[in-house]
Short mmCIF file of C-alpha atoms in Angstrom, two decimals:
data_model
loop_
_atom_site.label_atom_id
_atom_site.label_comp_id
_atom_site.label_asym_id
_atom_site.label_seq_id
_atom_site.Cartn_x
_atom_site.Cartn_y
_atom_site.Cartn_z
CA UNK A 1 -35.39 -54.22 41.60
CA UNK A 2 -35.98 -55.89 45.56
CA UNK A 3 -38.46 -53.83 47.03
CA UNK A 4 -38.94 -53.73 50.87
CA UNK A 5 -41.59 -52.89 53.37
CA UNK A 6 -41.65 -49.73 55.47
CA UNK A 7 -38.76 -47.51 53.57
CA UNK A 8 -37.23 -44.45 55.41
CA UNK A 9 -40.46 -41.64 55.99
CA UNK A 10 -37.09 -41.48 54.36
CA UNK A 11 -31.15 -36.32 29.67
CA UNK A 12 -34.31 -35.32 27.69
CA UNK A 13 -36.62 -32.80 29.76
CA UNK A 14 -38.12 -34.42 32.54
CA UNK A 15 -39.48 -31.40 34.43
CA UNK A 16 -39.41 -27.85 34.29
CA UNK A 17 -37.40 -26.62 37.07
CA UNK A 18 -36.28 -28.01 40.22
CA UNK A 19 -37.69 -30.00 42.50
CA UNK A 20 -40.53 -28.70 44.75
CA UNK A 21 -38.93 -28.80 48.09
CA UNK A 22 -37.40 -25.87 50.02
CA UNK A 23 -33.65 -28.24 50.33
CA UNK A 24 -31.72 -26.45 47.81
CA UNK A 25 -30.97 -23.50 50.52
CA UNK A 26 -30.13 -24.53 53.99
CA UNK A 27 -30.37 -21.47 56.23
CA UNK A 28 -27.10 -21.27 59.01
CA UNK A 29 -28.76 -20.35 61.63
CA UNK A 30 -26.69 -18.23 64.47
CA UNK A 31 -27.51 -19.13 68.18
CA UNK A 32 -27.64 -16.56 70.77
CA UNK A 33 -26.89 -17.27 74.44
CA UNK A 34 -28.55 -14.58 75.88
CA UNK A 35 -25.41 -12.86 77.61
CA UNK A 36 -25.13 -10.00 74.82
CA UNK A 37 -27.54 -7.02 73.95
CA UNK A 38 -28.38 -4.12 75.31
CA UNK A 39 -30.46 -5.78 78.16
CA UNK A 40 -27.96 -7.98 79.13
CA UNK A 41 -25.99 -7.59 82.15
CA UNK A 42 -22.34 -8.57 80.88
CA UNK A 43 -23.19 -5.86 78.00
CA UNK A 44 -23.10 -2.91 80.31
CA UNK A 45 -19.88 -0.96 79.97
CA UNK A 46 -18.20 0.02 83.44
CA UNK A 47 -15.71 2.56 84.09
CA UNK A 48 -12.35 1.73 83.92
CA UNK A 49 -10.51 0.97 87.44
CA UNK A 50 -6.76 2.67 87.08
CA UNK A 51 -5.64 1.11 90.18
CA UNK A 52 -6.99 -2.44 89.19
CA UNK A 53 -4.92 -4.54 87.50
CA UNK A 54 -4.61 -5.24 83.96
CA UNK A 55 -6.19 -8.08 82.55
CA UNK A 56 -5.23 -10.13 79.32
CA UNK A 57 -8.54 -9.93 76.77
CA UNK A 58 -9.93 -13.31 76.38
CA UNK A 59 -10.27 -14.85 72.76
CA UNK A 60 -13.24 -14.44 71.23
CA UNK A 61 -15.39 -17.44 71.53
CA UNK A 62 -17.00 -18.17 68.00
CA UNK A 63 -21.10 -18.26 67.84
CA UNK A 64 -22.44 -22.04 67.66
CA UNK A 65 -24.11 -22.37 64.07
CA UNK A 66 -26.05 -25.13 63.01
CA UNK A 67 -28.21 -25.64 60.00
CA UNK A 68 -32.17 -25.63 59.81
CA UNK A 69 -33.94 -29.49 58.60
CA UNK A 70 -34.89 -28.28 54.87
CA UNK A 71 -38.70 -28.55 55.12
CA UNK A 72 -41.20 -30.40 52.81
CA UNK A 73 -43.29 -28.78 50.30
CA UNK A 74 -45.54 -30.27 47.47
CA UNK A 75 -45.76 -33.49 46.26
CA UNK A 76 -42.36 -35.78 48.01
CA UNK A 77 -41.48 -39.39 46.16
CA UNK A 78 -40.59 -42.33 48.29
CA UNK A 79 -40.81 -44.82 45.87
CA UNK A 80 -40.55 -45.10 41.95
CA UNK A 81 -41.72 -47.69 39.82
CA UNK A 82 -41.10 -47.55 35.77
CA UNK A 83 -42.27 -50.55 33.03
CA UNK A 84 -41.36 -48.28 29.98
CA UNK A 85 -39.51 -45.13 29.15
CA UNK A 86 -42.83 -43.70 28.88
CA UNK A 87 -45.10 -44.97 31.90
CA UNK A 88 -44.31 -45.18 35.77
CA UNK A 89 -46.20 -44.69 38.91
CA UNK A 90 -44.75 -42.51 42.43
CA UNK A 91 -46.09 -43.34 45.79
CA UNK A 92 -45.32 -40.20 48.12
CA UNK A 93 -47.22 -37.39 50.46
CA UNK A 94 -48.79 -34.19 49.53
CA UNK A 95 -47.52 -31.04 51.62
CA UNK A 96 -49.25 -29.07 52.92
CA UNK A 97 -51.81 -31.48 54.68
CA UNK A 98 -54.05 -31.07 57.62
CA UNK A 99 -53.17 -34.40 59.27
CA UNK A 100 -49.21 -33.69 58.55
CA UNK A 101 -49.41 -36.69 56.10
CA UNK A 102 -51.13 -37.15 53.21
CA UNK A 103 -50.57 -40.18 51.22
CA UNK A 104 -50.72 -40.28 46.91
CA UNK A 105 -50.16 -42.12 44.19
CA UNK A 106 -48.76 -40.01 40.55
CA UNK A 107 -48.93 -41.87 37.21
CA UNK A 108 -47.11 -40.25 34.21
CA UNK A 109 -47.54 -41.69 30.46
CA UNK A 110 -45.26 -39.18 28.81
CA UNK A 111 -41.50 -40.36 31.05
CA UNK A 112 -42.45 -37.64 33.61
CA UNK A 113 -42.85 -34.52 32.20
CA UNK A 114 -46.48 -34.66 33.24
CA UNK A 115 -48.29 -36.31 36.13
CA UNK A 116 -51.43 -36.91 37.13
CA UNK A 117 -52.98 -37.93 40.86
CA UNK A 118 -53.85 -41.86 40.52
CA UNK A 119 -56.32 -44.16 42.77
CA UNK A 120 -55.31 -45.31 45.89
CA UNK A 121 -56.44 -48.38 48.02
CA UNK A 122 -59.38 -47.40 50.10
CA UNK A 123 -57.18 -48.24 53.09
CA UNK A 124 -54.44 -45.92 52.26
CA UNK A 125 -56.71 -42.85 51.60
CA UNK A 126 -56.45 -41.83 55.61
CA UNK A 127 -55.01 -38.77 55.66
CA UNK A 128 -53.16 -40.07 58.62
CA UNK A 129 -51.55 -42.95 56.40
CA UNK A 130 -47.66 -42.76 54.79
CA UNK A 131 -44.88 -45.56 54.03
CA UNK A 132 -44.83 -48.15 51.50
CA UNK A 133 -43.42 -48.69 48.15
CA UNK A 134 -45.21 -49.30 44.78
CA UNK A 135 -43.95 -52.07 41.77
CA UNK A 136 -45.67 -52.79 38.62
CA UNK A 137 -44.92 -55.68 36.45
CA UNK A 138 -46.25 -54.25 33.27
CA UNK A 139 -49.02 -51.41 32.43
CA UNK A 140 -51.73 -53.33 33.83
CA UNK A 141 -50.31 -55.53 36.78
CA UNK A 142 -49.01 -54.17 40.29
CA UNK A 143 -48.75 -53.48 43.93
CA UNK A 144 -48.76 -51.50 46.62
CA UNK A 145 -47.08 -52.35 50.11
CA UNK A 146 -47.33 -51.36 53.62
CA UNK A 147 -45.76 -52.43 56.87
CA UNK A 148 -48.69 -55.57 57.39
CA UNK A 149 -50.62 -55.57 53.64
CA UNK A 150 -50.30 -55.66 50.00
CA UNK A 151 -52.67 -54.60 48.06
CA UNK A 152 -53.03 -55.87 44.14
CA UNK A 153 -54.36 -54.21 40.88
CA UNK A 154 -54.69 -56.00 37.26
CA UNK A 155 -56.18 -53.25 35.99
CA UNK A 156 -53.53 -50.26 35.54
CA UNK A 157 -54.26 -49.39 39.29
CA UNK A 158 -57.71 -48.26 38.60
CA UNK A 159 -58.94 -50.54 41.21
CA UNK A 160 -56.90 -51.88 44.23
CA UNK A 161 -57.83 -55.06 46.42
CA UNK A 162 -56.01 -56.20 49.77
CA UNK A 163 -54.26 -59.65 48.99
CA UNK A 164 -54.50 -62.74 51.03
CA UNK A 165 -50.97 -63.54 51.82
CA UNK A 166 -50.63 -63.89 55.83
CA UNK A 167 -47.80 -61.40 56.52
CA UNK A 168 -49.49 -60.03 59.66
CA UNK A 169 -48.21 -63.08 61.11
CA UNK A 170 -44.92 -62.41 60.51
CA UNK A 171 -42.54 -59.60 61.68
CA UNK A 172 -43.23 -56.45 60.06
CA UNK A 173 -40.55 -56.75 57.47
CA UNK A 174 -40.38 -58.30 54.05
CA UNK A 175 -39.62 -58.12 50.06
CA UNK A 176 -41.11 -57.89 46.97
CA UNK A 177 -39.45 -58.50 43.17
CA UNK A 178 -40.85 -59.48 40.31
CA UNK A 179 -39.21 -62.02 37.65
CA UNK A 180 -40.78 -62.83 34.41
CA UNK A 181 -44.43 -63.50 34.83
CA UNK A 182 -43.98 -64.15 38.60
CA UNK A 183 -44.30 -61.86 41.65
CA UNK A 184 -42.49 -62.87 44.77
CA UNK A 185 -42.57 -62.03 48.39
CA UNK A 186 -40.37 -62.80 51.63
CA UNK A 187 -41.65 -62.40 55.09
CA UNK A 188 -39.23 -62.90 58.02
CA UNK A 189 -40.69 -65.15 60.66
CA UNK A 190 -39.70 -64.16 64.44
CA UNK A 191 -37.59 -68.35 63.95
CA UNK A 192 -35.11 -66.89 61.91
CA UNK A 193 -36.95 -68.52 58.76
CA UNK A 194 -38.28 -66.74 55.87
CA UNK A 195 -41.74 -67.25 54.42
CA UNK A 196 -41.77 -67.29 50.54
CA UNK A 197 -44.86 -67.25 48.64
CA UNK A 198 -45.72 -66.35 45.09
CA UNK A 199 -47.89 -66.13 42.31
CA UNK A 200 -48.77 -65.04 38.50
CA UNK A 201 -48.37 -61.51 37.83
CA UNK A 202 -51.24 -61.27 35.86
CA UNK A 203 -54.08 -62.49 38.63
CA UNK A 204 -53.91 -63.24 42.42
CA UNK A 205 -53.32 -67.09 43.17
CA UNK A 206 -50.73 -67.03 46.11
CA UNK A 207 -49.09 -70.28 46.75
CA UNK A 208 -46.86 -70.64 49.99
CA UNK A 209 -45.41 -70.43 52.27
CA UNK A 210 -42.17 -72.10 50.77
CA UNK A 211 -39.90 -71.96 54.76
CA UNK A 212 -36.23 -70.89 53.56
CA UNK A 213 -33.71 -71.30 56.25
CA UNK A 214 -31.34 -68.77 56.61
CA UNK A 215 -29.90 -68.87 59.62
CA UNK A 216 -27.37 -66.88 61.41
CA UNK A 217 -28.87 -63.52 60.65
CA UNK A 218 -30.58 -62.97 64.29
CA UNK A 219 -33.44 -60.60 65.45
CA UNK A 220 -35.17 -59.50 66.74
CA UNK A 221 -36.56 -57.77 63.81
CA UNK A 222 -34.84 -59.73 60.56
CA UNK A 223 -35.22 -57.87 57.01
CA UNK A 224 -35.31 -60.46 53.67
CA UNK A 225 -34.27 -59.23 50.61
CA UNK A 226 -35.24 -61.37 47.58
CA UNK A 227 -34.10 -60.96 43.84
CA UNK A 228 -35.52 -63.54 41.25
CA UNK A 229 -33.81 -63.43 37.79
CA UNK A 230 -34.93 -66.27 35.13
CA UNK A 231 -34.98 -69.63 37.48
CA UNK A 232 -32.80 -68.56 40.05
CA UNK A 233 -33.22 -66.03 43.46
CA UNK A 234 -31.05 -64.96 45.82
CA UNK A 235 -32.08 -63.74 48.92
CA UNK A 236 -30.13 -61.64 51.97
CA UNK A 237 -31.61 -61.40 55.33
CA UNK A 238 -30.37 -59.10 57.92
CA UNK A 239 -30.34 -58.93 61.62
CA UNK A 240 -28.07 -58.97 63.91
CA UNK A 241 -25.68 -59.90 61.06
CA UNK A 242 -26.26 -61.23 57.73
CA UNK A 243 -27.04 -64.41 55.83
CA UNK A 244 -28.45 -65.57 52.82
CA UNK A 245 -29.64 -68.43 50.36
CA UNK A 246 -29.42 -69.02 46.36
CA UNK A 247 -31.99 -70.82 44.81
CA UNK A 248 -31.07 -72.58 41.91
CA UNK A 249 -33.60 -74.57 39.41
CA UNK A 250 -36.44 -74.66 42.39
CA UNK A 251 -33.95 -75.57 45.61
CA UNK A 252 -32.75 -73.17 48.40
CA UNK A 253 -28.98 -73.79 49.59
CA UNK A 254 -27.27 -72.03 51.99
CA UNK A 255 -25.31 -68.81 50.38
CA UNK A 256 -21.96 -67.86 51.19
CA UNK A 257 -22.54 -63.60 51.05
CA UNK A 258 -20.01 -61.28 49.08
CA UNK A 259 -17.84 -59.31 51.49
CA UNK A 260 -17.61 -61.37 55.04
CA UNK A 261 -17.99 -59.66 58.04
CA UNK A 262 -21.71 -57.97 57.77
CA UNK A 263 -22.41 -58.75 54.17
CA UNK A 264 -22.92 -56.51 51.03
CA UNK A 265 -23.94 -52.71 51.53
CA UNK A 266 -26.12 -53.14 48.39
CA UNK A 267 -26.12 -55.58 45.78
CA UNK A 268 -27.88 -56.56 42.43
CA UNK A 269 -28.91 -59.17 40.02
CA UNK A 270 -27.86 -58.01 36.35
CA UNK A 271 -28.44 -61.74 34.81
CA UNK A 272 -28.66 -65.28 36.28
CA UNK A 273 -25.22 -65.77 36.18
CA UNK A 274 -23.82 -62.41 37.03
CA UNK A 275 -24.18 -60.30 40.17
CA UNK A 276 -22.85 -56.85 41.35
CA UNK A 277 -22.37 -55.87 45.26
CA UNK A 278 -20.72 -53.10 46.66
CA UNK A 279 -18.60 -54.16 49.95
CA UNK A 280 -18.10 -51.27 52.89
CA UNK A 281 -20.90 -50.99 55.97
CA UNK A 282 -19.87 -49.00 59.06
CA UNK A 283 -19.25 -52.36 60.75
CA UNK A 284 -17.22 -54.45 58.10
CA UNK A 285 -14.00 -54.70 58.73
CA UNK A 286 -12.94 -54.14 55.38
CA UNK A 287 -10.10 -51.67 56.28
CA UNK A 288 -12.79 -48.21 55.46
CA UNK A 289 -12.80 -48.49 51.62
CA UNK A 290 -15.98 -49.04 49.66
CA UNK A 291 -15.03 -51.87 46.97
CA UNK A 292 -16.94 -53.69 44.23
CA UNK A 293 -17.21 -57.23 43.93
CA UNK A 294 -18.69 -58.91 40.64
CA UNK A 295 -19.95 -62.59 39.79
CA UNK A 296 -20.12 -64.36 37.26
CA UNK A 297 -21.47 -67.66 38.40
CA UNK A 298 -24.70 -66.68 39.94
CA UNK A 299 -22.64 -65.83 43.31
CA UNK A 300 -20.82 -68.95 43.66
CA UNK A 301 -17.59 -66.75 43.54
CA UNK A 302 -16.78 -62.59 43.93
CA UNK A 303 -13.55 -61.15 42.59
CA UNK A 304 -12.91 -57.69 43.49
CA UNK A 305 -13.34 -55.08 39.94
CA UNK A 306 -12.97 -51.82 41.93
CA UNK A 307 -12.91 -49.55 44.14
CA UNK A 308 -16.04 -47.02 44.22
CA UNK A 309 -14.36 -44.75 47.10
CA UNK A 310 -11.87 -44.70 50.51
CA UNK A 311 -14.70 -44.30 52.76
CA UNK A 312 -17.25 -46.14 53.67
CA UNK A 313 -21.13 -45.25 52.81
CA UNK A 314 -23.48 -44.57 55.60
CA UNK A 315 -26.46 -45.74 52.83
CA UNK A 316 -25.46 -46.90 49.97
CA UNK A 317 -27.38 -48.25 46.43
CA UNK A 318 -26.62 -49.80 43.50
CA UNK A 319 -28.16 -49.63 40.13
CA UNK A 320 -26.96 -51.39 37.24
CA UNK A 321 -27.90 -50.15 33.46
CA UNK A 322 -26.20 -53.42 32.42
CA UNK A 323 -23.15 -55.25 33.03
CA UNK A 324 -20.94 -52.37 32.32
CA UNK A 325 -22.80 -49.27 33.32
CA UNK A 326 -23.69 -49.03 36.75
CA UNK A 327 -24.36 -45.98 39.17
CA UNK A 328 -23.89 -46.16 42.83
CA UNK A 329 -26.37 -43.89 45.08
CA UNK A 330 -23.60 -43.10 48.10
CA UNK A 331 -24.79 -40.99 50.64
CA UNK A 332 -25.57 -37.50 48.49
CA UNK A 333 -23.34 -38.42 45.39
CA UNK A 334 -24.61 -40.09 42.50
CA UNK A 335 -21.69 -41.99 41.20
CA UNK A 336 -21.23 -43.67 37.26
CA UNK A 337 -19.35 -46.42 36.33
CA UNK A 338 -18.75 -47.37 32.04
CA UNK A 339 -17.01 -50.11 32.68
CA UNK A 340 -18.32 -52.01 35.15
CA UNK A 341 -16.94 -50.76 38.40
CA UNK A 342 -13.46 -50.73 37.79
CA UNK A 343 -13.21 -46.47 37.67
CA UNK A 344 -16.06 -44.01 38.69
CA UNK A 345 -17.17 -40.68 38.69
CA UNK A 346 -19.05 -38.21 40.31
CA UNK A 347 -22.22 -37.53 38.02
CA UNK A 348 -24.90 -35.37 41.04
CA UNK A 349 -23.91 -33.92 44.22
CA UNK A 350 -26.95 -33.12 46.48
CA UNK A 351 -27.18 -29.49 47.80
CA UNK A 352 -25.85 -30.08 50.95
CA UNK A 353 -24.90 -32.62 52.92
CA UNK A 354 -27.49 -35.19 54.90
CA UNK A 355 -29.21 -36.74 51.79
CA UNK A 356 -29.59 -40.48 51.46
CA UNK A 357 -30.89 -42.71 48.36
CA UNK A 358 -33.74 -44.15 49.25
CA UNK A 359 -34.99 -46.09 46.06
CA UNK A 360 -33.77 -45.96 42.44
CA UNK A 361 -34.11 -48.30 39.15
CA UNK A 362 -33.03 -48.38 35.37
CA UNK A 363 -36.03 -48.73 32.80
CA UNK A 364 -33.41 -49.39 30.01
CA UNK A 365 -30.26 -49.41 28.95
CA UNK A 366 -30.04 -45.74 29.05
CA UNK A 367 -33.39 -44.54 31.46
CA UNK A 368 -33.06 -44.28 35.11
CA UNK A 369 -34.58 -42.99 38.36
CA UNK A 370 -33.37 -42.24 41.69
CA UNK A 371 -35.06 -40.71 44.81
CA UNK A 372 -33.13 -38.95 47.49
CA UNK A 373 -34.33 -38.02 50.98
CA UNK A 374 -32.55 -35.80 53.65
CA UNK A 375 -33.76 -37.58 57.17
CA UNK A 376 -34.51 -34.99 60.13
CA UNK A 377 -36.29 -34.73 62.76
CA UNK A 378 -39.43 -33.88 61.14
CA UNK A 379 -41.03 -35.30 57.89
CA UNK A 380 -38.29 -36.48 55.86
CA UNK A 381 -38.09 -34.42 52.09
CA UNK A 382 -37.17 -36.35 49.56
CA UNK A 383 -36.52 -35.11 45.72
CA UNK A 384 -36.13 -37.35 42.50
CA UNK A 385 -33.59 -37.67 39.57
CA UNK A 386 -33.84 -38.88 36.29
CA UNK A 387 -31.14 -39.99 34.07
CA UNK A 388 -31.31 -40.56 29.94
CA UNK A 389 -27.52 -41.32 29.41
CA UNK A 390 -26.75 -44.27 32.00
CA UNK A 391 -26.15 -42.14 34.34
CA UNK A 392 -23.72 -39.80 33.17
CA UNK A 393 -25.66 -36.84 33.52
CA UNK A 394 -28.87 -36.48 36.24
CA UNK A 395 -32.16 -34.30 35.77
CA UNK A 396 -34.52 -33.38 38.91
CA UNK A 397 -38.20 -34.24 38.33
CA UNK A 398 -40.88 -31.64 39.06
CA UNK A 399 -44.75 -32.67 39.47
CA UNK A 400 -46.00 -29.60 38.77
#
């Protein structure tokens, strides 16, 4: 799973309950103008003029409507992190909170049906702090990242220290995945290069930076996504557009990206030689449908398998059980594939309309998690889903 910097701030039992979050029921709210009531002057009733003549009764004008943000209460996910069926960690904010933020860090050892509050790095205990995304390599081995830091632990997060790895000197945007018993990171550099540095999983001993050009992609703010599966990565940077590099047996080449036009909406990594992308941004070109493209020599070549639907995603992510089970987050459907993208199905339909994925990952073959948030204008709620049956059926996961 490719992890990135600064995300949107957007089965067996799992839970009890839903999720703690008032976004089940969205209240339609009616607006008033002001020109009816009692008090009003156009709500007076006058006499009726004989001599005047008659008027046609206008139509009925229909009242505006609109429905209310659903608000944030409890603990809210933004990013989910499993190494087992049994242990994963949740960085999110606590509501209520004085400062209107409140960072935290749950750790569950049972697959989520209970949670417990875990340490934090000192510099994320601000009240004032939020963003960033948590990955663990194993029990003992993990991170935490923010828009300029990363902080390490190689102890089960009971302690957290701030690495050494100059991203501050990059722009605020870059990657972290994890393959084998290496941890990888991409910064993008304001020259349209991307900074790659790396190290064991099981202490800190950063080498880098390894300069990958990928050019084309343009700024001013360029986002690098990196995927490392055996001894080859792939890695998609976007900008203005989008470009990428494959790195095969320790050397970066230039890598012609699935789709054309803007690149893939979301893509993943099932094996070295085979990789799954879903084609259809808002700027594409690809005639509005959402398709699926499959490799199966490391992304030398795509052939179409499918179609996931006739529109195209406004956020999109894919999830891949294995090479014939994959889910697609799309907008606020959870959709399941058995055989590998060619058909799918609707397996979770959010409440209402407005929810995004923001984050989501398979454990196993079978075990998955996704986290949904509904972007407003005020602090965005988010709820998670888990999944025992490869996505065929989805549970939502109360902390209690």
């Amino acid at each position: 799973m490719r992890l990135r910097a600064n995300p949107v701030v957007l089965a067996g039992v799992i839970g009890v309950g839903m999720p703690v979050l008032a976004a089940g029921v969205i209240a339609g709210l009616t607006m008033d103008d002001g020109d009816s009531g009692p008090d009003s002057a156009t709500g007076a009733t006058a006499a009726p003029d004989a001599a005047a003549t008659p008027r046609p009764t206008p139509a009925a004008t229909p009242a505006a409507t609109f429905a209310a943000d659903p608000d944030p209460v409890g603990f809210q996910p933004d990013s989910i992190n499993f190494v087992s069926v049994d242990e994963g960690w949740v960085l999110g904010r606590s509501y209520p909170c004085p400062a209107l933020l409140c960072q935290s860090l749950r750790h569950t050892t049972d697959g989520g049906r209970t949670w417990r509050e875990a340490p934090l790095p000192a510099p994320l205990r601000d009240a004032g702090h939020h963003g960033g995304w948590v990955k663990f390599a194993d029990a003992r081995n993990g991170w935490i990242g923010t828009r300029d830091a990363l902080f390490a632990t190689h102890d089960g997060g009971t302690t957290w220290r701030e690495t050494d790895i100059d991203i501050k000197t990059a722009e605020p945007a870059w990657s972290l995945t994890v393959s084998e018993d290496t941890v990888w990171v991409a910064a993008a550099r304001a020259d349209e290069r991307t900074a790659l540095f790396t190290s064991p999983i099981t202490r800190d001993a950063w080498t880098g930076p390894v300069e990958v050009a990928v050019p084309g992609a343009g700024g001013p703010y360029p986002v690098p996504e990196v995927s490392a599966t055996g001894s080859r990565a792939w890695m998609v940077v976007t900008g203005r557009g989008r470009s990428g590099a494959r790195m095969v047996d320790g050397t970066w080449t230039p890598w012609q990206l699935p789709c054309g036009g803007n690149g893939p909406a979301d893509w993943h990594a099932v094996s070295e030689k085979r990789l799954v992308a879903l084609c259809g941004l808002p700027a594409s070109g690809d005639g509005g449908a959402t398709r699926v493209v499959t490799s199966v020599d490391g992304g030398v070549t795509f052939t179409e398998t499918g179609q996931l639907s006739p529109s195209r995603p406004a956020k999109a992510v894919l999830l891949a059980a294995d090479a014939t089970h994959l889910v697609a987050a799309v907008d606020e459907r959870l959709l399941t594939s058995i055989d590998g993208g060619e058909t799918w199905t609707t397996a979770y339909t959010a409440p209402d309309r407005g929810w995004q994925p923001l984050s989501g990952e398979f454990v196993t073959e079978t075990t998955g998690f996704v986290v949904l948030g509904h972007p407003g204008s005020g602090p965005v709620p988010t709820m998670m889903l888990a999944t025992r049956d490869a996505g065929q059926s989805w549970t939502p996961v109360s902390f209690g």
